[in-house]
């Protein structure tokens, strides 16, 4: 059943694949070329382009306002509606709608779970691609053109709000990056934070080796047990649960509580350093804030205890960002698949260190910046969820809109 005035159409009847091609070897016009890497995942944003003349192969041509969609399986939520004429990779579909559907409405429809699900029924195995033979046969409930225009206009308002929020997040992240560059390196250029009395901090920062400010190091447990009574277990933090500055509790494993040494139970403020991982992930670190009760850690993680001259959060921020992270990335030894950072190497790296009160002020500023970003991230997630719910209503006719020709049902 479809709403009054709507039709149910096969997708291939209302949308064709564009046959317009562009051969850079036979054209004097240099058009911008969009590759899959230039399309943001799931946002409709275009992140850049390349000169088509520098890519000596025939490309799909599109006009401003056309809907394009990445058909290579890992990129199935890459779509856009460019505002300029150009060309794109042959791994990107350019849709050519009939007079039954408008481009703005089509742009909203290709974002639906229904369309993505059909596109996921891929052809090929090594590099699976969306199969036009499958996608073209899907049934689409289609409102009249005036209603399509109104629905697309409503949803585009949400798109603008989502885009604006994403820009705010990107700007906030750039501002935080600049803050960290300034505040974590001692490169203040005459600008310092204020102390508790309202005066700028003074005095030069020291550059100290980690070994000079560390009291102890301790690797975690080597115990591993599965398929046990859940009432007798304790969570185990492994390298996969550690991020650059935080924690990910997906796939959190457990071990029997009875075999865990009490000395290996995490305490609030513990600094954890990932000693073994793949070359690009080894060296992650984070500060435990008591997110879970009674948690232990495995022997791929080193718990490091600092003396009273160090704010642990300051060290963590430094080692997981900017110059500090670059230093960590230069330390791993091992193979191309598994790398390690041993304490004998880690202990010799030098860290710029102000007095602990200034460290605390710096962390307070950076934590405020993080909270602003987290708030914007939540707003973005809420907007996306609200738009998704609205799409489910408007693109199926469960909720009708007023147009000049129809009244809401």
mmCIF file of C-alpha atoms in Angstrom:
data_model
loop_
_atom_site.group_PDB
_atom_site.id
_atom_site.type_symbol
_atom_site.label_atom_id
_atom_site.label_comp_id
_atom_site.label_asym_id
_atom_site.label_seq_id
_atom_site.Cartn_x
_atom_site.Cartn_y
_atom_site.Cartn_z
ATOM 1 C CA UNK A 1 0.000 0.000 0.000
ATOM 2 C CA UNK A 2 1.157 3.480 -0.850
ATOM 3 C CA UNK A 3 -0.330 6.796 0.310
ATOM 4 C CA UNK A 4 -3.013 8.478 -1.733
ATOM 5 C CA UNK A 5 -1.466 10.130 -4.795
ATOM 6 C CA UNK A 6 1.812 8.190 -4.525
ATOM 7 C CA UNK A 7 3.100 5.556 -6.951
ATOM 8 C CA UNK A 8 5.273 2.494 -6.402
ATOM 9 C CA UNK A 9 8.016 2.477 -9.017
ATOM 10 C CA UNK A 10 11.005 0.292 -9.804
ATOM 11 C CA UNK A 11 14.150 2.339 -9.162
ATOM 12 C CA UNK A 12 15.524 1.618 -12.634
ATOM 13 C CA UNK A 13 12.403 3.148 -14.188
ATOM 14 C CA UNK A 14 12.840 6.513 -12.501
ATOM 15 C CA UNK A 15 16.644 6.690 -12.377
ATOM 16 C CA UNK A 16 19.201 5.695 -15.003
ATOM 17 C CA UNK A 17 22.974 5.660 -14.863
ATOM 18 C CA UNK A 18 24.454 8.616 -16.695
ATOM 19 C CA UNK A 19 26.277 7.741 -19.910
ATOM 20 C CA UNK A 20 28.123 11.053 -20.097
ATOM 21 C CA UNK A 21 31.867 10.383 -20.265
ATOM 22 C CA UNK A 22 34.963 12.542 -20.192
ATOM 23 C CA UNK A 23 38.270 11.646 -21.820
ATOM 24 C CA UNK A 24 41.070 13.979 -20.606
ATOM 25 C CA UNK A 25 43.176 13.016 -23.640
ATOM 26 C CA UNK A 26 40.548 14.358 -26.017
ATOM 27 C CA UNK A 27 39.439 17.493 -24.203
ATOM 28 C CA UNK A 28 40.841 20.980 -23.788
ATOM 29 C CA UNK A 29 38.707 21.540 -20.685
ATOM 30 C CA UNK A 30 40.224 20.748 -17.306
ATOM 31 C CA UNK A 31 37.430 19.720 -14.953
ATOM 32 C CA UNK A 32 37.736 18.898 -11.255
ATOM 33 C CA UNK A 33 37.712 15.152 -10.633
ATOM 34 C CA UNK A 34 36.131 13.535 -7.562
ATOM 35 C CA UNK A 35 37.562 10.228 -6.386
ATOM 36 C CA UNK A 36 36.153 8.081 -3.565
ATOM 37 C CA UNK A 37 38.675 9.607 -1.167
ATOM 38 C CA UNK A 38 37.113 13.041 -1.778
ATOM 39 C CA UNK A 39 33.688 11.963 -0.490
ATOM 40 C CA UNK A 40 33.056 12.037 3.263
ATOM 41 C CA UNK A 41 31.477 8.896 4.672
ATOM 42 C CA UNK A 42 27.780 9.367 5.370
ATOM 43 C CA UNK A 43 27.642 13.190 5.280
ATOM 44 C CA UNK A 44 27.232 14.181 1.628
ATOM 45 C CA UNK A 45 30.270 16.455 1.923
ATOM 46 C CA UNK A 46 32.927 16.786 -0.775
ATOM 47 C CA UNK A 47 36.364 17.102 0.797
ATOM 48 C CA UNK A 48 38.378 18.006 -2.286
ATOM 49 C CA UNK A 49 39.124 17.055 -5.874
ATOM 50 C CA UNK A 50 41.980 16.423 -8.302
ATOM 51 C CA UNK A 51 42.641 17.904 -11.786
ATOM 52 C CA UNK A 52 40.997 15.535 -14.267
ATOM 53 C CA UNK A 53 43.655 16.294 -16.893
ATOM 54 C CA UNK A 54 46.264 14.658 -14.665
ATOM 55 C CA UNK A 55 44.300 11.394 -14.598
ATOM 56 C CA UNK A 56 44.752 9.742 -17.980
ATOM 57 C CA UNK A 57 41.598 7.631 -18.016
ATOM 58 C CA UNK A 58 38.006 8.073 -19.072
ATOM 59 C CA UNK A 59 35.781 9.344 -16.257
ATOM 60 C CA UNK A 60 32.058 9.767 -15.580
ATOM 61 C CA UNK A 61 30.912 13.334 -16.143
ATOM 62 C CA UNK A 62 28.388 15.097 -13.909
ATOM 63 C CA UNK A 63 26.592 18.436 -13.865
ATOM 64 C CA UNK A 64 25.975 20.712 -10.891
ATOM 65 C CA UNK A 65 23.101 19.262 -8.868
ATOM 66 C CA UNK A 66 23.564 15.659 -10.025
ATOM 67 C CA UNK A 67 23.526 12.942 -7.375
ATOM 68 C CA UNK A 68 26.632 10.766 -7.213
ATOM 69 C CA UNK A 69 27.100 7.591 -5.169
ATOM 70 C CA UNK A 70 30.180 5.466 -4.393
ATOM 71 C CA UNK A 71 29.530 1.895 -5.497
ATOM 72 C CA UNK A 72 32.648 0.182 -4.125
ATOM 73 C CA UNK A 73 31.479 -1.905 -1.136
ATOM 74 C CA UNK A 74 33.523 -0.335 1.704
ATOM 75 C CA UNK A 75 32.355 3.138 0.663
ATOM 76 C CA UNK A 76 28.610 2.585 0.391
ATOM 77 C CA UNK A 77 27.713 5.625 2.448
ATOM 78 C CA UNK A 78 29.676 7.981 0.218
ATOM 79 C CA UNK A 79 27.310 10.202 -1.728
ATOM 80 C CA UNK A 80 27.055 13.866 -2.704
ATOM 81 C CA UNK A 81 25.215 16.445 -4.776
ATOM 82 C CA UNK A 82 28.017 18.612 -6.238
ATOM 83 C CA UNK A 83 27.400 22.311 -6.845
ATOM 84 C CA UNK A 84 29.802 22.354 -9.807
ATOM 85 C CA UNK A 85 30.403 20.575 -13.110
ATOM 86 C CA UNK A 86 33.081 17.913 -13.033
ATOM 87 C CA UNK A 87 34.015 14.271 -13.487
ATOM 88 C CA UNK A 88 34.322 11.365 -11.096
ATOM 89 C CA UNK A 89 35.882 7.945 -10.738
ATOM 90 C CA UNK A 90 34.218 5.019 -12.486
ATOM 91 C CA UNK A 91 33.764 3.607 -8.957
ATOM 92 C CA UNK A 92 31.145 6.333 -8.465
ATOM 93 C CA UNK A 93 27.694 6.210 -10.012
ATOM 94 C CA UNK A 94 26.274 9.372 -11.565
ATOM 95 C CA UNK A 95 22.471 9.150 -11.472
ATOM 96 C CA UNK A 96 20.365 10.450 -14.361
ATOM 97 C CA UNK A 97 16.805 10.855 -13.033
ATOM 98 C CA UNK A 98 13.744 10.803 -15.292
ATOM 99 C CA UNK A 99 10.992 13.399 -15.007
ATOM 100 C CA UNK A 100 9.423 11.207 -12.298
ATOM 101 C CA UNK A 101 11.895 12.225 -9.606
ATOM 102 C CA UNK A 102 13.848 15.360 -8.685
ATOM 103 C CA UNK A 103 17.551 15.364 -7.830
ATOM 104 C CA UNK A 104 17.018 16.875 -4.345
ATOM 105 C CA UNK A 105 14.532 14.107 -3.464
ATOM 106 C CA UNK A 106 16.795 11.446 -4.991
ATOM 107 C CA UNK A 107 19.676 12.765 -2.879
ATOM 108 C CA UNK A 108 17.636 12.153 0.264
ATOM 109 C CA UNK A 109 16.452 8.730 -0.858
ATOM 110 C CA UNK A 110 19.963 7.321 -1.487
ATOM 111 C CA UNK A 111 20.765 8.069 2.168
ATOM 112 C CA UNK A 112 18.043 5.732 3.460
ATOM 113 C CA UNK A 113 18.784 2.389 5.075
ATOM 114 C CA UNK A 114 16.590 0.775 2.433
ATOM 115 C CA UNK A 115 18.735 2.011 -0.451
ATOM 116 C CA UNK A 116 22.019 1.253 1.360
ATOM 117 C CA UNK A 117 20.738 -2.258 2.108
ATOM 118 C CA UNK A 118 20.068 -2.921 -1.578
ATOM 119 C CA UNK A 119 23.444 -1.470 -2.550
ATOM 120 C CA UNK A 120 25.061 -3.801 -0.012
ATOM 121 C CA UNK A 121 23.925 -6.786 -2.087
ATOM 122 C CA UNK A 122 27.214 -6.555 -3.907
ATOM 123 C CA UNK A 123 28.692 -8.242 -6.945
ATOM 124 C CA UNK A 124 32.281 -9.518 -6.875
ATOM 125 C CA UNK A 125 34.343 -10.958 -4.057
ATOM 126 C CA UNK A 126 37.814 -9.366 -3.898
ATOM 127 C CA UNK A 127 36.505 -5.812 -4.362
ATOM 128 C CA UNK A 128 32.698 -6.117 -4.042
ATOM 129 C CA UNK A 129 30.665 -3.416 -5.720
ATOM 130 C CA UNK A 130 27.036 -2.403 -5.554
ATOM 131 C CA UNK A 131 25.160 -4.277 -8.286
ATOM 132 C CA UNK A 132 23.049 -2.044 -10.520
ATOM 133 C CA UNK A 133 21.030 -5.097 -11.545
ATOM 134 C CA UNK A 134 19.890 -5.424 -7.899
ATOM 135 C CA UNK A 135 19.554 -1.728 -7.089
ATOM 136 C CA UNK A 136 17.595 -0.966 -10.250
ATOM 137 C CA UNK A 137 14.937 -3.548 -9.319
ATOM 138 C CA UNK A 138 14.131 -2.187 -5.870
ATOM 139 C CA UNK A 139 10.638 -0.768 -5.371
ATOM 140 C CA UNK A 140 10.386 2.904 -4.443
ATOM 141 C CA UNK A 141 7.269 4.624 -3.028
ATOM 142 C CA UNK A 142 7.203 7.908 -4.938
ATOM 143 C CA UNK A 143 5.167 11.032 -4.143
ATOM 144 C CA UNK A 144 4.131 13.624 -6.761
ATOM 145 C CA UNK A 145 6.786 16.165 -7.769
ATOM 146 C CA UNK A 146 5.397 19.033 -5.611
ATOM 147 C CA UNK A 147 5.517 16.787 -2.542
ATOM 148 C CA UNK A 148 9.023 15.604 -3.452
ATOM 149 C CA UNK A 149 10.158 19.225 -3.590
ATOM 150 C CA UNK A 150 8.634 20.035 -0.204
ATOM 151 C CA UNK A 151 10.055 16.906 1.459
ATOM 152 C CA UNK A 152 13.529 17.572 0.049
ATOM 153 C CA UNK A 153 13.357 21.190 1.225
ATOM 154 C CA UNK A 154 12.456 20.119 4.780
ATOM 155 C CA UNK A 155 15.220 17.510 4.941
ATOM 156 C CA UNK A 156 17.775 19.907 3.454
ATOM 157 C CA UNK A 157 17.162 22.176 6.458
ATOM 158 C CA UNK A 158 18.344 19.330 8.671
ATOM 159 C CA UNK A 159 21.306 18.796 6.358
ATOM 160 C CA UNK A 160 22.314 22.424 6.826
ATOM 161 C CA UNK A 161 22.057 22.101 10.615
ATOM 162 C CA UNK A 162 24.149 18.907 10.508
ATOM 163 C CA UNK A 163 26.725 20.543 8.238
ATOM 164 C CA UNK A 164 26.915 23.643 10.451
ATOM 165 C CA UNK A 165 27.408 21.507 13.565
ATOM 166 C CA UNK A 166 30.089 19.448 11.822
ATOM 167 C CA UNK A 167 31.905 22.671 10.882
ATOM 168 C CA UNK A 168 31.733 23.813 14.506
ATOM 169 C CA UNK A 169 33.238 20.491 15.588
ATOM 170 C CA UNK A 170 36.020 20.749 12.998
ATOM 171 C CA UNK A 171 36.773 24.336 14.052
ATOM 172 C CA UNK A 172 36.762 23.376 17.736
ATOM 173 C CA UNK A 173 39.176 20.531 17.042
ATOM 174 C CA UNK A 174 41.491 22.870 15.154
ATOM 175 C CA UNK A 175 41.356 25.370 18.009
ATOM 176 C CA UNK A 176 42.125 22.599 20.502
ATOM 177 C CA UNK A 177 45.029 21.452 18.333
ATOM 178 C CA UNK A 178 46.432 24.991 18.324
ATOM 179 C CA UNK A 179 45.913 25.206 22.096
ATOM 180 C CA UNK A 180 47.791 21.963 22.645
ATOM 181 C CA UNK A 181 50.615 23.087 20.382
ATOM 182 C CA UNK A 182 50.984 26.201 22.494
ATOM 183 C CA UNK A 183 50.236 24.898 25.961
ATOM 184 C CA UNK A 184 51.961 21.504 25.924
ATOM 185 C CA UNK A 185 55.262 22.514 24.385
ATOM 186 C CA UNK A 186 56.151 25.627 26.363
ATOM 187 C CA UNK A 187 56.092 27.647 23.124
ATOM 188 C CA UNK A 188 53.983 30.420 24.666
ATOM 189 C CA UNK A 189 55.603 33.348 22.835
ATOM 190 C CA UNK A 190 55.125 35.482 25.939
ATOM 191 C CA UNK A 191 51.588 34.239 26.684
ATOM 192 C CA UNK A 192 51.077 32.148 29.832
ATOM 193 C CA UNK A 193 48.003 30.989 31.703
ATOM 194 C CA UNK A 194 47.061 32.687 34.951
ATOM 195 C CA UNK A 195 47.777 31.159 38.339
ATOM 196 C CA UNK A 196 45.310 31.111 41.260
ATOM 197 C CA UNK A 197 46.233 34.686 42.161
ATOM 198 C CA UNK A 198 45.384 35.919 38.660
ATOM 199 C CA UNK A 199 48.992 36.477 37.591
ATOM 200 C CA UNK A 200 50.666 34.803 34.594
ATOM 201 C CA UNK A 201 52.837 31.818 35.416
ATOM 202 C CA UNK A 202 56.533 32.608 35.316
ATOM 203 C CA UNK A 203 59.775 30.688 35.025
ATOM 204 C CA UNK A 204 61.181 28.492 32.309
ATOM 205 C CA UNK A 205 59.937 24.990 31.749
ATOM 206 C CA UNK A 206 62.265 22.120 32.496
ATOM 207 C CA UNK A 207 62.982 19.412 29.962
ATOM 208 C CA UNK A 208 63.134 16.154 31.886
ATOM 209 C CA UNK A 209 63.614 12.502 30.989
ATOM 210 C CA UNK A 210 60.683 10.301 31.943
ATOM 211 C CA UNK A 211 63.049 8.188 34.005
ATOM 212 C CA UNK A 212 63.737 11.190 36.227
ATOM 213 C CA UNK A 213 60.079 11.639 37.213
ATOM 214 C CA UNK A 214 58.911 8.003 37.362
ATOM 215 C CA UNK A 215 58.641 6.122 40.645
ATOM 216 C CA UNK A 216 57.711 2.685 39.302
ATOM 217 C CA UNK A 217 56.550 0.675 36.291
ATOM 218 C CA UNK A 218 54.468 -2.498 36.305
ATOM 219 C CA UNK A 219 53.243 -4.796 33.529
ATOM 220 C CA UNK A 220 49.787 -6.306 33.891
ATOM 221 C CA UNK A 221 48.625 -9.896 34.234
ATOM 222 C CA UNK A 222 49.349 -12.685 31.777
ATOM 223 C CA UNK A 223 46.240 -14.614 32.876
ATOM 224 C CA UNK A 224 43.579 -15.382 30.246
ATOM 225 C CA UNK A 225 40.422 -17.442 30.810
ATOM 226 C CA UNK A 226 37.159 -17.654 28.939
ATOM 227 C CA UNK A 227 33.824 -19.460 29.394
ATOM 228 C CA UNK A 228 33.575 -18.978 33.135
ATOM 229 C CA UNK A 229 30.867 -18.059 35.615
ATOM 230 C CA UNK A 230 30.132 -14.346 35.082
ATOM 231 C CA UNK A 231 29.630 -13.792 38.822
ATOM 232 C CA UNK A 232 33.306 -14.552 39.493
ATOM 233 C CA UNK A 233 34.989 -12.415 36.848
ATOM 234 C CA UNK A 234 36.745 -9.073 36.620
ATOM 235 C CA UNK A 235 37.112 -6.912 33.467
ATOM 236 C CA UNK A 236 40.506 -7.024 31.736
ATOM 237 C CA UNK A 237 41.835 -3.941 29.950
ATOM 238 C CA UNK A 238 43.770 -5.068 26.874
ATOM 239 C CA UNK A 239 45.581 -3.125 24.160
ATOM 240 C CA UNK A 240 42.403 -2.973 22.062
ATOM 241 C CA UNK A 241 40.599 -1.187 24.896
ATOM 242 C CA UNK A 242 43.185 1.599 25.016
ATOM 243 C CA UNK A 243 42.939 4.600 22.666
ATOM 244 C CA UNK A 244 45.136 7.657 22.226
ATOM 245 C CA UNK A 245 44.126 9.337 25.460
ATOM 246 C CA UNK A 246 41.078 7.295 26.408
ATOM 247 C CA UNK A 247 39.343 3.921 26.520
ATOM 248 C CA UNK A 248 37.090 1.820 24.320
ATOM 249 C CA UNK A 249 35.076 -0.779 26.208
ATOM 250 C CA UNK A 250 33.834 -2.703 23.152
ATOM 251 C CA UNK A 251 34.821 -6.379 23.307
ATOM 252 C CA UNK A 252 35.833 -6.070 26.941
ATOM 253 C CA UNK A 253 37.095 -9.437 28.159
ATOM 254 C CA UNK A 254 36.992 -10.828 31.682
ATOM 255 C CA UNK A 255 39.101 -13.189 33.786
ATOM 256 C CA UNK A 256 38.402 -14.953 37.096
ATOM 257 C CA UNK A 257 38.619 -12.560 39.987
ATOM 258 C CA UNK A 258 40.251 -15.263 42.111
ATOM 259 C CA UNK A 259 43.415 -15.326 39.973
ATOM 260 C CA UNK A 260 43.955 -11.553 39.884
ATOM 261 C CA UNK A 261 46.685 -10.099 42.072
ATOM 262 C CA UNK A 262 45.260 -7.263 44.178
ATOM 263 C CA UNK A 263 48.298 -5.186 43.217
ATOM 264 C CA UNK A 264 47.085 -5.268 39.613
ATOM 265 C CA UNK A 265 43.685 -3.701 40.295
ATOM 266 C CA UNK A 266 43.540 -0.285 38.606
ATOM 267 C CA UNK A 267 43.340 2.796 40.797
ATOM 268 C CA UNK A 268 41.970 6.236 39.906
ATOM 269 C CA UNK A 269 44.711 8.248 38.182
ATOM 270 C CA UNK A 270 46.774 5.276 36.972
ATOM 271 C CA UNK A 271 48.735 5.980 33.773
ATOM 272 C CA UNK A 272 48.569 3.091 31.281
ATOM 273 C CA UNK A 273 50.932 2.693 28.326
ATOM 274 C CA UNK A 274 50.466 0.147 25.507
ATOM 275 C CA UNK A 275 53.838 -1.589 25.030
ATOM 276 C CA UNK A 276 53.004 -4.056 22.210
ATOM 277 C CA UNK A 277 50.674 -3.641 19.240
ATOM 278 C CA UNK A 278 50.756 -3.038 15.500
ATOM 279 C CA UNK A 279 53.343 -0.382 14.511
ATOM 280 C CA UNK A 280 50.709 2.333 14.093
ATOM 281 C CA UNK A 281 48.953 1.625 17.414
ATOM 282 C CA UNK A 282 51.748 0.759 19.823
ATOM 283 C CA UNK A 283 52.383 3.550 22.332
ATOM 284 C CA UNK A 284 48.774 4.462 23.062
ATOM 285 C CA UNK A 285 48.294 5.745 26.579
ATOM 286 C CA UNK A 286 45.472 6.917 28.837
ATOM 287 C CA UNK A 287 44.730 7.808 32.453
ATOM 288 C CA UNK A 288 42.302 5.568 34.335
ATOM 289 C CA UNK A 289 39.464 7.611 35.845
ATOM 290 C CA UNK A 290 37.555 4.805 37.539
ATOM 291 C CA UNK A 291 35.158 4.301 34.623
ATOM 292 C CA UNK A 292 34.536 0.753 35.874
ATOM 293 C CA UNK A 293 34.948 -0.774 39.328
ATOM 294 C CA UNK A 294 37.543 -3.460 40.042
ATOM 295 C CA UNK A 295 39.369 -3.642 36.731
ATOM 296 C CA UNK A 296 42.737 -5.175 35.922
ATOM 297 C CA UNK A 297 45.054 -4.885 32.897
ATOM 298 C CA UNK A 298 47.110 -7.281 30.805
ATOM 299 C CA UNK A 299 50.848 -7.647 30.260
ATOM 300 C CA UNK A 300 50.846 -5.642 27.021
ATOM 301 C CA UNK A 301 50.145 -2.586 29.162
ATOM 302 C CA UNK A 302 52.620 -0.871 31.457
ATOM 303 C CA UNK A 303 51.267 0.984 34.492
ATOM 304 C CA UNK A 304 53.595 3.913 35.195
ATOM 305 C CA UNK A 305 53.616 5.844 38.470
ATOM 306 C CA UNK A 306 55.031 9.387 38.464
ATOM 307 C CA UNK A 307 56.387 11.484 41.317
ATOM 308 C CA UNK A 308 54.696 14.563 42.819
ATOM 309 C CA UNK A 309 56.197 16.897 40.175
ATOM 310 C CA UNK A 310 53.965 15.428 37.468
ATOM 311 C CA UNK A 311 50.277 15.792 36.673
ATOM 312 C CA UNK A 312 49.501 12.451 34.991
ATOM 313 C CA UNK A 313 46.921 14.002 32.664
ATOM 314 C CA UNK A 314 49.546 16.468 31.428
ATOM 315 C CA UNK A 315 51.942 13.645 30.525
ATOM 316 C CA UNK A 316 49.105 11.767 28.798
ATOM 317 C CA UNK A 317 48.076 14.789 26.722
ATOM 318 C CA UNK A 318 51.693 15.374 25.717
ATOM 319 C CA UNK A 319 52.408 11.762 24.704
ATOM 320 C CA UNK A 320 49.190 11.307 22.705
ATOM 321 C CA UNK A 321 49.284 14.512 20.663
ATOM 322 C CA UNK A 322 51.592 16.595 18.502
ATOM 323 C CA UNK A 323 55.327 16.415 19.084
ATOM 324 C CA UNK A 324 54.985 13.978 21.981
ATOM 325 C CA UNK A 325 53.021 11.516 19.855
ATOM 326 C CA UNK A 326 55.549 11.894 17.021
ATOM 327 C CA UNK A 327 58.287 10.980 19.475
ATOM 328 C CA UNK A 328 56.340 7.905 20.603
ATOM 329 C CA UNK A 329 55.784 6.894 16.966
ATOM 330 C CA UNK A 330 59.546 6.958 16.376
ATOM 331 C CA UNK A 331 60.301 4.439 19.154
ATOM 332 C CA UNK A 332 58.784 1.072 18.148
ATOM 333 C CA UNK A 333 61.032 -1.914 17.463
ATOM 334 C CA UNK A 334 59.861 -5.147 15.893
ATOM 335 C CA UNK A 335 58.307 -6.524 12.714
ATOM 336 C CA UNK A 336 55.851 -5.033 10.251
ATOM 337 C CA UNK A 337 52.940 -6.695 12.078
ATOM 338 C CA UNK A 338 53.953 -6.502 15.756
ATOM 339 C CA UNK A 339 55.972 -3.732 17.370
ATOM 340 C CA UNK A 340 57.057 -2.973 20.912
ATOM 341 C CA UNK A 341 58.182 0.022 22.924
ATOM 342 C CA UNK A 342 60.377 -1.117 25.770
ATOM 343 C CA UNK A 343 60.807 0.852 28.985
ATOM 344 C CA UNK A 344 64.552 1.148 28.304
ATOM 345 C CA UNK A 345 63.671 3.315 25.275
ATOM 346 C CA UNK A 346 60.615 5.070 26.670
ATOM 347 C CA UNK A 347 62.373 6.195 29.835
ATOM 348 C CA UNK A 348 64.887 8.279 27.872
ATOM 349 C CA UNK A 349 62.446 10.523 26.015
ATOM 350 C CA UNK A 350 62.379 14.115 27.197
ATOM 351 C CA UNK A 351 59.217 15.978 28.139
ATOM 352 C CA UNK A 352 58.843 19.777 28.607
ATOM 353 C CA UNK A 353 57.530 20.211 32.118
ATOM 354 C CA UNK A 354 56.297 23.338 33.944
ATOM 355 C CA UNK A 355 55.543 23.398 37.661
ATOM 356 C CA UNK A 356 52.691 21.065 38.616
ATOM 357 C CA UNK A 357 50.259 23.944 39.300
ATOM 358 C CA UNK A 358 50.715 25.183 35.719
ATOM 359 C CA UNK A 359 50.327 21.639 34.424
ATOM 360 C CA UNK A 360 46.971 21.474 36.223
ATOM 361 C CA UNK A 361 45.805 24.780 34.724
ATOM 362 C CA UNK A 362 46.758 23.618 31.238
ATOM 363 C CA UNK A 363 44.848 20.384 31.687
ATOM 364 C CA UNK A 364 41.805 22.327 32.911
ATOM 365 C CA UNK A 365 41.823 24.435 29.727
ATOM 366 C CA UNK A 366 42.203 21.385 27.482
ATOM 367 C CA UNK A 367 39.504 19.469 29.353
ATOM 368 C CA UNK A 368 37.120 22.395 28.809
ATOM 369 C CA UNK A 369 37.924 22.263 25.094
ATOM 370 C CA UNK A 370 37.197 18.517 25.115
ATOM 371 C CA UNK A 371 33.865 19.063 26.860
ATOM 372 C CA UNK A 372 32.832 21.607 24.216
ATOM 373 C CA UNK A 373 33.673 19.117 21.472
ATOM 374 C CA UNK A 374 31.827 16.311 23.274
ATOM 375 C CA UNK A 375 28.742 18.523 23.575
ATOM 376 C CA UNK A 376 28.863 19.335 19.859
ATOM 377 C CA UNK A 377 29.395 15.647 19.041
ATOM 378 C CA UNK A 378 26.247 14.803 21.006
ATOM 379 C CA UNK A 379 24.308 17.565 19.257
ATOM 380 C CA UNK A 380 25.461 16.182 15.905
ATOM 381 C CA UNK A 381 24.448 12.644 16.843
ATOM 382 C CA UNK A 382 21.026 13.913 17.961
ATOM 383 C CA UNK A 383 20.507 15.849 14.712
ATOM 384 C CA UNK A 384 21.419 12.807 12.618
ATOM 385 C CA UNK A 385 19.074 10.578 14.599
ATOM 386 C CA UNK A 386 16.235 13.089 14.361
ATOM 387 C CA UNK A 387 16.749 13.458 10.619
ATOM 388 C CA UNK A 388 16.809 9.681 10.187
ATOM 389 C CA UNK A 389 13.486 9.400 12.013
ATOM 390 C CA UNK A 390 12.023 12.197 9.896
ATOM 391 C CA UNK A 391 13.238 10.550 6.685
ATOM 392 C CA UNK A 392 11.509 7.329 7.704
ATOM 393 C CA UNK A 393 8.261 9.291 8.030
ATOM 394 C CA UNK A 394 8.489 11.596 5.011
ATOM 395 C CA UNK A 395 10.025 9.258 2.424
ATOM 396 C CA UNK A 396 7.454 6.532 3.051
ATOM 397 C CA UNK A 397 4.383 8.765 3.216
ATOM 398 C CA UNK A 398 3.638 7.885 6.843
ATOM 399 C CA UNK A 399 3.757 11.613 7.412
ATOM 400 C CA UNK A 400 2.514 13.928 4.660
ATOM 401 C CA UNK A 401 3.417 17.528 3.965
ATOM 402 C CA UNK A 402 1.275 20.360 2.660
ATOM 403 C CA UNK A 403 1.891 21.566 -0.874
ATOM 404 C CA UNK A 404 0.016 23.923 -3.156
ATOM 405 C CA UNK A 405 -1.631 20.894 -4.767
ATOM 406 C CA UNK A 406 -2.333 18.648 -1.783
ATOM 407 C CA UNK A 407 -3.278 18.822 1.840
ATOM 408 C CA UNK A 408 -1.576 16.812 4.587
ATOM 409 C CA UNK A 409 -3.198 13.473 5.108
#
